[in-house]
Amino acid sequence: MDIEELDIKYDRDGLVPAIIQDVENNEVLMMAYMDKEALRRSVETGRSWFWSRSRKEYWCKGETSGNKQFIREILYDCDGDTLLVKVKQLGPACHTGKRSCFFNRIEGIKVIDM
């Protein structure tokens, strides 16, 4: 597959948000950014590659920590401006050691019954 042929809309920095989801239970694990090269590497290797905005370098999830992600499917939304990467996650996804990066809850939300 030619990454250039996909209708992905990258931002002015050449990045697109990538939501990482557990393929087995649909848990949202993390969010990171990909550019065309990170997406190409991900497709070609079957591993999650990202662009680090702070370090200004590519990183393959789990190369340092051992908590690797093996890609099962990549989808993009109707606008082409967000990726959904479904993975088999080994170990925790979050650098804090938690399974998911999404563990901080906002309390006091008004809940409307439908």
CSV table of N, CA, C and O in Angstrom, one decimal:
chain,number,residue,atom,x,y,z
A,1,MET,N,0.8,-1.2,0.0
A,1,MET,CA,0.0,0.0,0.0
A,1,MET,C,0.9,1.2,0.0
A,1,MET,O,1.8,1.3,0.8
A,2,ASP,N,0.5,2.2,-0.8
A,2,ASP,CA,1.3,3.5,-0.9
A,2,ASP,C,0.6,4.5,0.0
A,2,ASP,O,-0.6,4.9,-0.2
A,3,ILE,N,1.3,4.9,1.1
A,3,ILE,CA,0.8,5.8,2.1
A,3,ILE,C,0.4,7.1,1.4
A,3,ILE,O,-0.6,7.8,1.8
A,4,GLU,N,1.1,7.5,0.4
A,4,GLU,CA,0.8,8.8,-0.3
A,4,GLU,C,-0.6,8.8,-0.9
A,4,GLU,O,-1.2,9.8,-1.1
A,5,GLU,N,-1.1,7.6,-1.3
A,5,GLU,CA,-2.5,7.5,-1.9
A,5,GLU,C,-3.6,7.6,-0.9
A,5,GLU,O,-4.8,7.8,-1.4
A,6,LEU,N,-3.3,7.5,0.4
A,6,LEU,CA,-4.4,7.6,1.4
A,6,LEU,C,-4.8,9.1,1.5
A,6,LEU,O,-4.0,10.0,1.4
A,7,ASP,N,-6.1,9.3,1.8
A,7,ASP,CA,-6.6,10.6,2.0
A,7,ASP,C,-6.5,11.0,3.5
A,7,ASP,O,-7.5,11.3,4.1
A,8,ILE,N,-5.3,11.1,4.0
A,8,ILE,CA,-5.0,11.5,5.3
A,8,ILE,C,-4.7,13.0,5.3
A,8,ILE,O,-3.9,13.4,4.5
A,9,LYS,N,-5.3,13.7,6.2
A,9,LYS,CA,-5.0,15.1,6.3
A,9,LYS,C,-4.1,15.4,7.5
A,9,LYS,O,-4.6,15.4,8.7
A,10,TYR,N,-2.9,15.6,7.2
A,10,TYR,CA,-1.9,16.0,8.3
A,10,TYR,C,-2.0,17.4,8.6
A,10,TYR,O,-2.3,18.3,7.8
A,11,ASP,N,-1.7,17.8,9.9
A,11,ASP,CA,-1.7,19.2,10.3
A,11,ASP,C,-0.5,19.9,9.7
A,11,ASP,O,0.3,19.4,8.9
A,12,ARG,N,-0.4,21.2,10.0
A,12,ARG,CA,0.7,22.1,9.4
A,12,ARG,C,2.1,21.6,9.8
A,12,ARG,O,3.0,21.9,9.1
A,13,ASP,N,2.2,20.8,10.8
A,13,ASP,CA,3.5,20.2,11.2
A,13,ASP,C,3.7,18.8,10.5
A,13,ASP,O,4.7,18.1,10.8
A,14,GLY,N,2.7,18.4,9.7
A,14,GLY,CA,2.8,17.1,9.1
A,14,GLY,C,2.4,15.9,9.9
A,14,GLY,O,2.8,14.8,9.6
A,15,LEU,N,1.6,16.2,11.0
A,15,LEU,CA,1.3,15.1,12.0
A,15,LEU,C,-0.2,14.9,11.9
A,15,LEU,O,-1.0,15.7,11.6
A,16,VAL,N,-0.6,13.6,12.3
A,16,VAL,CA,-2.0,13.3,12.5
A,16,VAL,C,-2.1,12.5,13.8
A,16,VAL,O,-1.2,11.7,14.1
A,17,PRO,N,-3.1,12.8,14.6
A,17,PRO,CA,-3.3,12.1,15.9
A,17,PRO,C,-3.6,10.6,15.6
A,17,PRO,O,-4.4,10.3,14.7
A,18,ALA,N,-3.0,9.7,16.4
A,18,ALA,CA,-3.3,8.3,16.3
A,18,ALA,C,-3.8,7.8,17.7
A,18,ALA,O,-3.0,7.8,18.6
A,19,ILE,N,-5.0,7.3,17.7
A,19,ILE,CA,-5.6,6.7,18.9
A,19,ILE,C,-5.3,5.2,18.8
A,19,ILE,O,-5.6,4.6,17.9
A,20,ILE,N,-4.7,4.8,19.9
A,20,ILE,CA,-4.3,3.4,20.0
A,20,ILE,C,-5.3,2.6,20.9
A,20,ILE,O,-5.6,3.0,22.0
A,21,GLN,N,-5.9,1.5,20.3
A,21,GLN,CA,-6.9,0.8,21.0
A,21,GLN,C,-6.6,-0.7,21.0
A,21,GLN,O,-6.0,-1.2,20.1
A,22,ASP,N,-6.9,-1.3,22.2
A,22,ASP,CA,-6.7,-2.8,22.3
A,22,ASP,C,-7.7,-3.5,21.4
A,22,ASP,O,-8.9,-3.3,21.5
A,23,VAL,N,-7.2,-4.3,20.5
A,23,VAL,CA,-8.0,-5.1,19.6
A,23,VAL,C,-8.9,-6.1,20.2
A,23,VAL,O,-10.0,-6.4,19.7
A,24,GLU,N,-8.5,-6.6,21.4
A,24,GLU,CA,-9.3,-7.6,22.1
A,24,GLU,C,-10.5,-7.1,22.9
A,24,GLU,O,-11.5,-7.7,22.9
A,25,ASN,N,-10.3,-5.9,23.6
A,25,ASN,CA,-11.4,-5.4,24.4
A,25,ASN,C,-11.8,-4.0,24.1
A,25,ASN,O,-12.6,-3.4,24.8
A,26,ASN,N,-11.3,-3.4,23.1
A,26,ASN,CA,-11.6,-2.0,22.6
A,26,ASN,C,-11.2,-0.9,23.6
A,26,ASN,O,-11.6,0.2,23.4
A,27,GLU,N,-10.4,-1.2,24.6
A,27,GLU,CA,-9.9,-0.2,25.6
A,27,GLU,C,-9.0,0.8,24.8
A,27,GLU,O,-8.1,0.4,24.1
A,28,VAL,N,-9.2,2.1,25.0
A,28,VAL,CA,-8.4,3.1,24.5
A,28,VAL,C,-7.1,3.1,25.3
A,28,VAL,O,-7.2,3.3,26.6
A,29,LEU,N,-6.0,2.9,24.7
A,29,LEU,CA,-4.7,2.7,25.5
A,29,LEU,C,-3.9,4.0,25.5
A,29,LEU,O,-3.3,4.4,26.6
A,30,MET,N,-3.8,4.7,24.4
A,30,MET,CA,-3.0,5.9,24.4
A,30,MET,C,-3.3,6.7,23.1
A,30,MET,O,-4.1,6.3,22.3
A,31,MET,N,-2.7,7.9,23.0
A,31,MET,CA,-2.8,8.7,21.8
A,31,MET,C,-1.4,9.3,21.6
A,31,MET,O,-0.7,9.7,22.5
A,32,ALA,N,-1.0,9.2,20.3
A,32,ALA,CA,0.3,9.8,19.9
A,32,ALA,C,0.2,10.3,18.5
A,32,ALA,O,-0.9,10.3,18.0
A,33,TYR,N,1.3,10.8,18.0
A,33,TYR,CA,1.2,11.4,16.7
A,33,TYR,C,2.1,10.6,15.7
A,33,TYR,O,3.1,10.1,16.0
A,34,MET,N,1.5,10.6,14.4
A,34,MET,CA,2.3,9.9,13.3
A,34,MET,C,2.4,11.0,12.2
A,34,MET,O,1.5,11.8,12.0
A,35,ASP,N,3.5,10.9,11.5
A,35,ASP,CA,3.6,11.6,10.2
A,35,ASP,C,3.6,10.5,9.2
A,35,ASP,O,3.4,9.3,9.5
A,36,LYS,N,3.9,10.9,7.9
A,36,LYS,CA,3.8,9.9,6.8
A,36,LYS,C,4.9,8.8,7.0
A,36,LYS,O,4.6,7.6,6.8
A,37,GLU,N,6.0,9.2,7.5
A,37,GLU,CA,7.1,8.2,7.7
A,37,GLU,C,6.8,7.2,8.8
A,37,GLU,O,7.0,6.0,8.7
A,38,ALA,N,6.2,7.7,9.9
A,38,ALA,CA,5.8,6.8,11.1
A,38,ALA,C,4.7,5.9,10.6
A,38,ALA,O,4.7,4.7,11.0
A,39,LEU,N,3.8,6.4,9.8
A,39,LEU,CA,2.7,5.6,9.3
A,39,LEU,C,3.2,4.5,8.4
A,39,LEU,O,2.9,3.3,8.5
A,40,ARG,N,4.2,4.9,7.5
A,40,ARG,CA,4.8,3.9,6.6
A,40,ARG,C,5.5,2.8,7.4
A,40,ARG,O,5.3,1.6,7.1
A,41,ARG,N,6.3,3.2,8.4
A,41,ARG,CA,7.0,2.3,9.2
A,41,ARG,C,6.0,1.3,9.9
A,41,ARG,O,6.3,0.1,10.0
A,42,SER,N,4.9,1.9,10.4
A,42,SER,CA,4.0,1.1,11.1
A,42,SER,C,3.3,0.0,10.2
A,42,SER,O,3.2,-1.1,10.6
A,43,VAL,N,3.0,0.5,9.0
A,43,VAL,CA,2.4,-0.5,8.0
A,43,VAL,C,3.4,-1.5,7.6
A,43,VAL,O,3.0,-2.7,7.6
A,44,GLU,N,4.6,-1.1,7.4
A,44,GLU,CA,5.6,-2.1,6.9
A,44,GLU,C,6.1,-3.1,7.9
A,44,GLU,O,6.4,-4.2,7.6
A,45,THR,N,6.1,-2.6,9.2
A,45,THR,CA,6.7,-3.5,10.2
A,45,THR,C,5.7,-4.2,11.1
A,45,THR,O,6.0,-5.2,11.8
A,46,GLY,N,4.4,-3.7,11.1
A,46,GLY,CA,3.4,-4.2,12.0
A,46,GLY,C,3.5,-3.8,13.4
A,46,GLY,O,2.9,-4.4,14.3
A,47,ARG,N,4.4,-2.9,13.7
A,47,ARG,CA,4.6,-2.3,15.0
A,47,ARG,C,4.2,-0.9,15.0
A,47,ARG,O,4.3,-0.2,14.0
A,48,SER,N,3.9,-0.3,16.2
A,48,SER,CA,3.5,1.1,16.3
A,48,SER,C,4.7,2.0,16.3
A,48,SER,O,5.5,1.9,17.2
A,49,TRP,N,4.8,2.9,15.3
A,49,TRP,CA,5.8,3.9,15.2
A,49,TRP,C,5.2,5.3,15.4
A,49,TRP,O,4.1,5.5,14.8
A,50,PHE,N,5.8,6.2,16.1
A,50,PHE,CA,5.3,7.5,16.3
A,50,PHE,C,6.4,8.6,16.1
A,50,PHE,O,7.6,8.2,16.1
A,51,TRP,N,5.9,9.8,16.0
A,51,TRP,CA,6.8,11.0,15.9
A,51,TRP,C,6.7,11.6,17.3
A,51,TRP,O,5.6,12.0,17.7
A,52,SER,N,7.8,11.8,18.0
A,52,SER,CA,7.9,12.5,19.3
A,52,SER,C,8.0,14.0,19.0
A,52,SER,O,9.0,14.4,18.5
A,53,ARG,N,7.0,14.7,19.4
A,53,ARG,CA,7.1,16.2,19.2
A,53,ARG,C,8.1,16.8,20.1
A,53,ARG,O,8.7,17.8,19.8
A,54,SER,N,8.3,16.3,21.3
A,54,SER,CA,9.2,16.8,22.3
A,54,SER,C,10.7,16.5,21.9
A,54,SER,O,11.6,17.3,22.0
A,55,ARG,N,10.9,15.2,21.6
A,55,ARG,CA,12.3,14.8,21.3
A,55,ARG,C,12.7,15.0,19.8
A,55,ARG,O,13.8,14.8,19.4
A,56,LYS,N,11.7,15.2,19.0
A,56,LYS,CA,11.9,15.4,17.5
A,56,LYS,C,12.6,14.2,16.9
A,56,LYS,O,13.5,14.3,16.2
A,57,GLU,N,12.0,13.0,17.2
A,57,GLU,CA,12.5,11.8,16.7
A,57,GLU,C,11.4,10.7,16.6
A,57,GLU,O,10.4,10.8,17.3
A,58,TYR,N,11.7,9.7,15.8
A,58,TYR,CA,10.8,8.6,15.7
A,58,TYR,C,11.0,7.6,16.9
A,58,TYR,O,12.1,7.5,17.4
A,59,TRP,N,9.9,7.0,17.3
A,59,TRP,CA,10.1,5.9,18.3
A,59,TRP,C,9.1,4.8,18.1
A,59,TRP,O,8.0,5.0,17.6
A,60,CYS,N,9.6,3.6,18.3
A,60,CYS,CA,8.8,2.4,18.1
A,60,CYS,C,8.3,2.0,19.5
A,60,CYS,O,9.1,1.8,20.4
A,61,LYS,N,7.0,2.0,19.8
A,61,LYS,CA,6.5,1.6,21.1
A,61,LYS,C,7.0,0.3,21.6
A,61,LYS,O,6.9,-0.7,20.9
A,62,GLY,N,7.6,0.4,22.8
A,62,GLY,CA,8.1,-0.8,23.4
A,62,GLY,C,9.6,-1.1,23.2
A,62,GLY,O,10.1,-2.1,23.8
A,63,GLU,N,10.3,-0.4,22.4
A,63,GLU,CA,11.7,-0.7,22.1
A,63,GLU,C,12.5,-0.5,23.4
A,63,GLU,O,13.4,-1.3,23.6
A,64,THR,N,12.2,0.4,24.2
A,64,THR,CA,12.9,0.7,25.5
A,64,THR,C,12.3,-0.1,26.6
A,64,THR,O,13.0,-0.8,27.4
A,65,SER,N,10.9,0.0,26.7
A,65,SER,CA,10.2,-0.6,27.9
A,65,SER,C,9.9,-2.1,27.7
A,65,SER,O,9.7,-2.8,28.7
A,66,GLY,N,9.9,-2.5,26.5
A,66,GLY,CA,9.5,-3.9,26.3
A,66,GLY,C,8.0,-4.1,26.1
A,66,GLY,O,7.5,-5.2,25.8
A,67,ASN,N,7.2,-3.0,26.4
A,67,ASN,CA,5.7,-3.0,26.3
A,67,ASN,C,5.3,-2.8,24.8
A,67,ASN,O,4.8,-1.7,24.5
A,68,LYS,N,5.5,-3.7,24.0
A,68,LYS,CA,5.3,-3.6,22.6
A,68,LYS,C,3.9,-3.6,22.1
A,68,LYS,O,3.0,-4.2,22.8
A,69,GLN,N,3.6,-3.0,21.0
A,69,GLN,CA,2.3,-3.1,20.3
A,69,GLN,C,2.5,-3.7,19.0
A,69,GLN,O,3.3,-3.3,18.2
A,70,PHE,N,1.6,-4.7,18.7
A,70,PHE,CA,1.6,-5.4,17.4
A,70,PHE,C,0.3,-5.0,16.7
A,70,PHE,O,-0.8,-5.3,17.2
A,71,ILE,N,0.4,-4.3,15.6
A,71,ILE,CA,-0.8,-3.8,14.9
A,71,ILE,C,-1.6,-4.9,14.3
A,71,ILE,O,-1.1,-5.8,13.6
A,72,ARG,N,-2.9,-4.8,14.4
A,72,ARG,CA,-3.8,-5.7,13.8
A,72,ARG,C,-4.7,-5.0,12.7
A,72,ARG,O,-5.1,-5.6,11.8
A,73,GLU,N,-4.9,-3.7,12.9
A,73,GLU,CA,-5.7,-2.9,11.9
A,73,GLU,C,-5.4,-1.5,12.1
A,73,GLU,O,-5.2,-1.0,13.2
A,74,ILE,N,-5.5,-0.7,11.0
A,74,ILE,CA,-5.4,0.8,11.1
A,74,ILE,C,-6.6,1.3,10.3
A,74,ILE,O,-6.7,0.9,9.1
A,75,LEU,N,-7.3,2.2,10.9
A,75,LEU,CA,-8.5,2.8,10.2
A,75,LEU,C,-8.2,4.3,10.3
A,75,LEU,O,-7.5,4.8,11.2
A,76,TYR,N,-8.9,5.1,9.4
A,76,TYR,CA,-8.9,6.5,9.6
A,76,TYR,C,-10.3,7.0,9.5
A,76,TYR,O,-11.2,6.4,8.9
A,77,ASP,N,-10.6,8.1,10.1
A,77,ASP,CA,-12.0,8.6,10.3
A,77,ASP,C,-12.5,9.2,9.0
A,77,ASP,O,-11.7,9.4,8.0
A,78,CYS,N,-13.8,9.6,9.0
A,78,CYS,CA,-14.4,10.1,7.8
A,78,CYS,C,-13.8,11.4,7.3
A,78,CYS,O,-13.9,11.7,6.1
A,79,ASP,N,-13.2,12.2,8.1
A,79,ASP,CA,-12.5,13.4,7.7
A,79,ASP,C,-11.1,13.2,7.3
A,79,ASP,O,-10.4,14.1,6.8
A,80,GLY,N,-10.5,12.0,7.6
A,80,GLY,CA,-9.1,11.7,7.3
A,80,GLY,C,-8.1,12.4,8.2
A,80,GLY,O,-7.0,12.5,7.9
A,81,ASP,N,-8.6,12.9,9.4
A,81,ASP,CA,-7.7,13.7,10.2
A,81,ASP,C,-7.4,13.0,11.5
A,81,ASP,O,-6.8,13.6,12.4
A,82,THR,N,-7.8,11.7,11.7
A,82,THR,CA,-7.4,11.0,12.9
A,82,THR,C,-7.3,9.5,12.5
A,82,THR,O,-8.1,9.0,11.8
A,83,LEU,N,-6.3,8.8,13.1
A,83,LEU,CA,-6.1,7.4,12.8
A,83,LEU,C,-6.6,6.6,14.1
A,83,LEU,O,-6.5,7.1,15.2
A,84,LEU,N,-7.0,5.4,13.8
A,84,LEU,CA,-7.4,4.5,14.9
A,84,LEU,C,-6.5,3.3,14.6
A,84,LEU,O,-6.7,2.6,13.6
A,85,VAL,N,-5.6,3.0,15.6
A,85,VAL,CA,-4.7,1.8,15.4
A,85,VAL,C,-5.1,0.8,16.4
A,85,VAL,O,-5.0,1.0,17.6
A,86,LYS,N,-5.5,-0.3,16.0
A,86,LYS,CA,-5.9,-1.4,16.8
A,86,LYS,C,-4.7,-2.4,17.0
A,86,LYS,O,-4.2,-2.9,16.0
A,87,VAL,N,-4.4,-2.6,18.3
A,87,VAL,CA,-3.2,-3.4,18.5
A,87,VAL,C,-3.3,-4.5,19.5
A,87,VAL,O,-4.3,-4.5,20.3
A,88,LYS,N,-2.4,-5.4,19.5
A,88,LYS,CA,-2.3,-6.4,20.5
A,88,LYS,C,-1.2,-5.8,21.4
A,88,LYS,O,0.0,-5.6,21.0
A,89,GLN,N,-1.5,-5.5,22.7
A,89,GLN,CA,-0.6,-4.8,23.6
A,89,GLN,C,0.0,-5.8,24.5
A,89,GLN,O,-0.6,-6.6,25.1
A,90,LEU,N,1.4,-5.7,24.6
A,90,LEU,CA,2.1,-6.5,25.6
A,90,LEU,C,2.5,-5.6,26.7
A,90,LEU,O,3.3,-4.7,26.5
A,91,GLY,N,2.0,-5.9,27.9
A,91,GLY,CA,2.3,-5.1,29.1
A,91,GLY,C,1.5,-3.8,29.0
A,91,GLY,O,0.6,-3.6,28.2
A,92,PRO,N,1.9,-2.8,29.9
A,92,PRO,CA,1.2,-1.6,30.0
A,92,PRO,C,1.5,-0.7,28.8
A,92,PRO,O,2.6,-0.7,28.3
A,93,ALA,N,0.5,0.1,28.4
A,93,ALA,CA,0.8,1.1,27.3
A,93,ALA,C,1.3,2.4,27.8
A,93,ALA,O,2.0,3.1,27.1
A,94,CYS,N,1.0,2.8,29.1
A,94,CYS,CA,1.3,4.1,29.6
A,94,CYS,C,2.7,4.0,30.2
A,94,CYS,O,3.1,3.1,30.9
A,95,HIS,N,3.5,5.1,30.1
A,95,HIS,CA,4.8,5.2,30.6
A,95,HIS,C,4.8,5.2,32.2
A,95,HIS,O,5.8,5.0,32.8
A,96,THR,N,3.6,5.4,32.8
A,96,THR,CA,3.5,5.4,34.2
A,96,THR,C,3.4,4.0,34.8
A,96,THR,O,3.4,3.8,36.0
A,97,GLY,N,3.2,3.0,33.9
A,97,GLY,CA,3.1,1.6,34.3
A,97,GLY,C,1.6,1.2,34.3
A,97,GLY,O,1.3,0.0,34.5
A,98,LYS,N,0.7,2.1,34.0
A,98,LYS,CA,-0.7,1.7,34.0
A,98,LYS,C,-1.0,1.1,32.6
A,98,LYS,O,-0.4,1.4,31.6
A,99,ARG,N,-2.1,0.3,32.5
A,99,ARG,CA,-2.5,-0.3,31.3
A,99,ARG,C,-2.8,0.7,30.2
A,99,ARG,O,-2.4,0.5,29.1
A,100,SER,N,-3.5,1.7,30.6
A,100,SER,CA,-4.0,2.8,29.6
A,100,SER,C,-3.5,4.1,30.1
A,100,SER,O,-3.3,4.3,31.3
A,101,CYS,N,-3.2,5.0,29.2
A,101,CYS,CA,-2.9,6.4,29.6
A,101,CYS,C,-4.1,7.2,30.1
A,101,CYS,O,-4.0,8.2,30.7
A,102,PHE,N,-5.3,6.6,29.9
A,102,PHE,CA,-6.5,7.3,30.3
A,102,PHE,C,-7.1,6.8,31.6
A,102,PHE,O,-7.9,5.9,31.6
A,103,PHE,N,-6.5,7.3,32.7
A,103,PHE,CA,-7.0,6.8,34.0
A,103,PHE,C,-7.3,8.0,34.9
A,103,PHE,O,-7.8,7.8,36.0
A,104,ASN,N,-7.2,9.2,34.5
A,104,ASN,CA,-7.5,10.4,35.3
A,104,ASN,C,-9.0,10.8,34.9
A,104,ASN,O,-9.3,11.1,33.8
A,105,ARG,N,-9.8,10.8,35.9
A,105,ARG,CA,-11.3,11.0,35.7
A,105,ARG,C,-11.6,12.4,36.1
A,105,ARG,O,-11.2,12.9,37.2
A,106,ILE,N,-12.5,13.1,35.3
A,106,ILE,CA,-13.0,14.4,35.7
A,106,ILE,C,-14.3,14.1,36.4
A,106,ILE,O,-15.3,13.5,35.8
A,107,GLU,N,-14.4,14.5,37.6
A,107,GLU,CA,-15.6,14.3,38.5
A,107,GLU,C,-16.6,15.4,38.3
A,107,GLU,O,-16.3,16.5,37.9
A,108,GLY,N,-17.8,15.2,38.7
A,108,GLY,CA,-18.9,16.2,38.8
A,108,GLY,C,-19.6,16.5,37.5
A,108,GLY,O,-20.3,17.5,37.3
A,109,ILE,N,-19.4,15.6,36.5
A,109,ILE,CA,-20.1,15.8,35.2
A,109,ILE,C,-21.6,15.5,35.4
A,109,ILE,O,-22.0,14.5,36.0
A,110,LYS,N,-22.4,16.5,34.9
A,110,LYS,CA,-23.8,16.3,34.9
A,110,LYS,C,-24.2,15.2,33.9
A,110,LYS,O,-23.9,15.2,32.7
A,111,VAL,N,-24.8,14.1,34.4
A,111,VAL,CA,-25.2,13.0,33.6
A,111,VAL,C,-26.7,13.1,33.2
A,111,VAL,O,-27.5,13.2,34.1
A,112,ILE,N,-27.0,13.0,32.0
A,112,ILE,CA,-28.4,13.1,31.5
A,112,ILE,C,-28.8,11.8,31.1
A,112,ILE,O,-28.2,11.1,30.2
A,113,ASP,N,-29.9,11.3,31.7
A,113,ASP,CA,-30.4,10.0,31.4
A,113,ASP,C,-31.2,10.1,30.1
A,113,ASP,O,-31.9,11.1,29.8
A,114,MET,N,-31.1,9.1,29.2
A,114,MET,CA,-31.8,9.1,27.9
A,114,MET,C,-32.8,8.0,27.9
A,114,MET,O,-32.7,7.0,28.4
